[in-house]
Amino acid sequence: MIYIGSHISASKGYEAMGRQALKLGADTFAFFTRNPRGGKAKAMDEADVSRFLALAEEHSFGKLVAHAPYTMNACAAKEDIRRFARETMEDDLARMEYTPGNYYNFHPGSHVGQGSEAGIEMIAEILNEVLKPEQTTTVLLETMAGKGSEVGRSFEELQEILKRVKLKEKMGVCFDTCHVWDAGYDIVNDLDGVLDKFDTVIGLENLKAIHMNDSMNPFASHKDRHEKIGRGQIGLEAMKQIINHPKLQGRPVILETPNDDAGWAEEIALLKSLHSG
Ligand code: FE
Ligand code: FE
Ligand code: ZN
C-alpha cells in the first residue's frame, strides 16, 4: 500500500484541494501553507476544513505533506530572516492542527557561508522553540541536493539536526528522490544500500514521506532540477523499485515534477499501475 499525489494549489481552500486531488486520481497531496515566496497565510475557514476532513476520511486519504515556503531559511545569517522563519513555522504549525496528524515539510536552510555546523545549530534552535508537546503534526526535514550552502545534503547532516531536537517524536524526514540522487546517493543502482545507509544513520522509521521526482542532472551533480517521471537521469525502473520497496510501504509519495494537472494525473496513474499490491 502506498499513497500517491502531487502538489495542489491552496488558493481555493481545503475542500477544493481534496476535490482536485480526487480529480487527479490522488489519495494524498502536498500544498504550500502560504505563498511559496513567503507572505501572509490566509485565515482558516473551519467549515471548509471540516468538509475537507469528511472528504479525506470518505476516500481514505493518506497523510498530507504540507510544504513550508521554500524561501524560509532557518539558518540565515541575518537575524530578521531567522525570526521570519520561526514565526512562519509557528503560525503554520498552529494552522496545521486544524487538520490533525499530518506532515509539515521544510527545507532545512542554507547556511550562507556560516558553515554547516552553525547552520545545524540554528535550525535545531528554531525547532526547539516552535515544537509543542501537544501538537499532532510531524515536522519533516527534507533531504537536500546540496546546491550552494544547503544544509541537509547528507543523511548525517539531517541526523545532526534531529539529535539536537528535544521533541524528537515530533520530527521525521522527507526523502526527495531528485535531491538524494543529486546529493550522491545511488538510488538507481543501489537502492537497498541507500536505504540501509538511511536506516543506520537516521532510522527508516523516521522516513515519513517521499518526494518523487526525476532529475535533469547526473548522479552527484548537486543541482536540484526536477524532471518528469521517467524522463530524467533516474528513470522509471528506479522509481518502480522505490514505490514497491517493502521498507517504504504506507508512505505518502508526492510528485513535484514540472507538469500541469493533466501531466500529474498521468504520472499518478502511471505510478499506481507500477505499484504491485
Ligand atoms: Fe521541497
Ligand atoms: Fe522536494
Ligand atoms: Zn528540489
Coordinates of N, CA, C and O in Angstrom, one line a residue, residues 1-4 27 240 243-246 248-251 270-277:
M1 N 0.9 -1.2 0.0 CA 0.0 0.0 0.0 C 0.9 1.2 0.0 O 1.8 1.3 0.7
I2 N 0.5 2.2 -0.9 CA 1.3 3.4 -0.9 C 0.3 4.5 -1.4 O -0.7 4.2 -2.1
Y3 N 0.5 5.7 -0.9 CA -0.4 6.8 -1.3 C 0.3 7.7 -2.3 O 1.5 8.0 -2.1
I4 N -0.4 8.1 -3.3 CA 0.3 8.9 -4.4 C -0.5 10.2 -4.7 O -1.7 10.2 -4.8
D27 N -4.6 10.1 -3.7 CA -5.1 9.8 -2.3 C -4.2 10.4 -1.2 O -4.3 10.0 -0.1
K240 N 10.0 2.6 -10.0 CA 9.2 1.4 -9.8 C 9.7 0.7 -8.6 O 9.0 0.2 -7.7
I243 N 8.7 2.7 -5.2 CA 7.4 2.6 -4.7 C 7.0 1.2 -4.3 O 6.1 1.0 -3.5
N244 N 7.7 0.2 -4.8 CA 7.4 -1.2 -4.5 C 8.3 -1.7 -3.3 O 8.2 -2.8 -2.9
H245 N 9.3 -0.9 -2.9 CA 10.2 -1.4 -1.9 C 9.4 -1.7 -0.6 O 8.7 -0.9 0.0
P246 N 9.6 -2.9 -0.1 CA 8.9 -3.3 1.1 C 9.1 -2.4 2.3 O 8.2 -2.3 3.2
L248 N 9.3 0.8 2.3 CA 8.8 2.1 2.1 C 7.3 2.1 2.0 O 6.7 3.2 1.7
Q249 N 6.6 1.0 2.2 CA 5.2 1.0 2.1 C 4.5 1.8 3.1 O 5.0 2.1 4.2
G250 N 3.3 2.3 2.8 CA 2.5 3.1 3.7 C 2.8 4.6 3.7 O 2.0 5.3 4.3
R251 N 3.8 5.0 3.0 CA 4.2 6.4 3.0 C 3.4 7.2 1.9 O 3.1 6.6 0.9
L270 N 0.3 6.4 -13.7 CA 1.5 5.6 -14.1 C 2.1 4.9 -12.9 O 2.3 3.7 -12.8
L271 N 2.3 5.7 -11.8 CA 2.9 5.1 -10.6 C 2.0 4.1 -10.0 O 2.4 3.1 -9.5
K272 N 0.7 4.4 -10.0 CA -0.3 3.4 -9.4 C -0.2 2.1 -10.2 O -0.3 1.0 -9.6
S273 N -0.1 2.2 -11.5 CA -0.1 1.0 -12.3 C 1.2 0.2 -12.1 O 1.3 -1.0 -12.3
L274 N 2.3 0.9 -11.7 CA 3.6 0.2 -11.4 C 3.6 -0.4 -10.0 O 4.5 -1.1 -9.7
H275 N 2.7 0.0 -9.2 CA 2.7 -0.5 -7.8 C 2.0 -1.8 -7.8 O 0.8 -1.9 -8.1
S276 N 2.7 -2.8 -7.3 CA 2.1 -4.2 -7.3 C 1.6 -4.5 -5.9 O 2.4 -4.9 -5.0
G277 N 0.4 -4.3 -5.6 CA -0.1 -4.7 -4.3 C -0.4 -3.7 -3.3 O -0.4 -2.7 -3.1

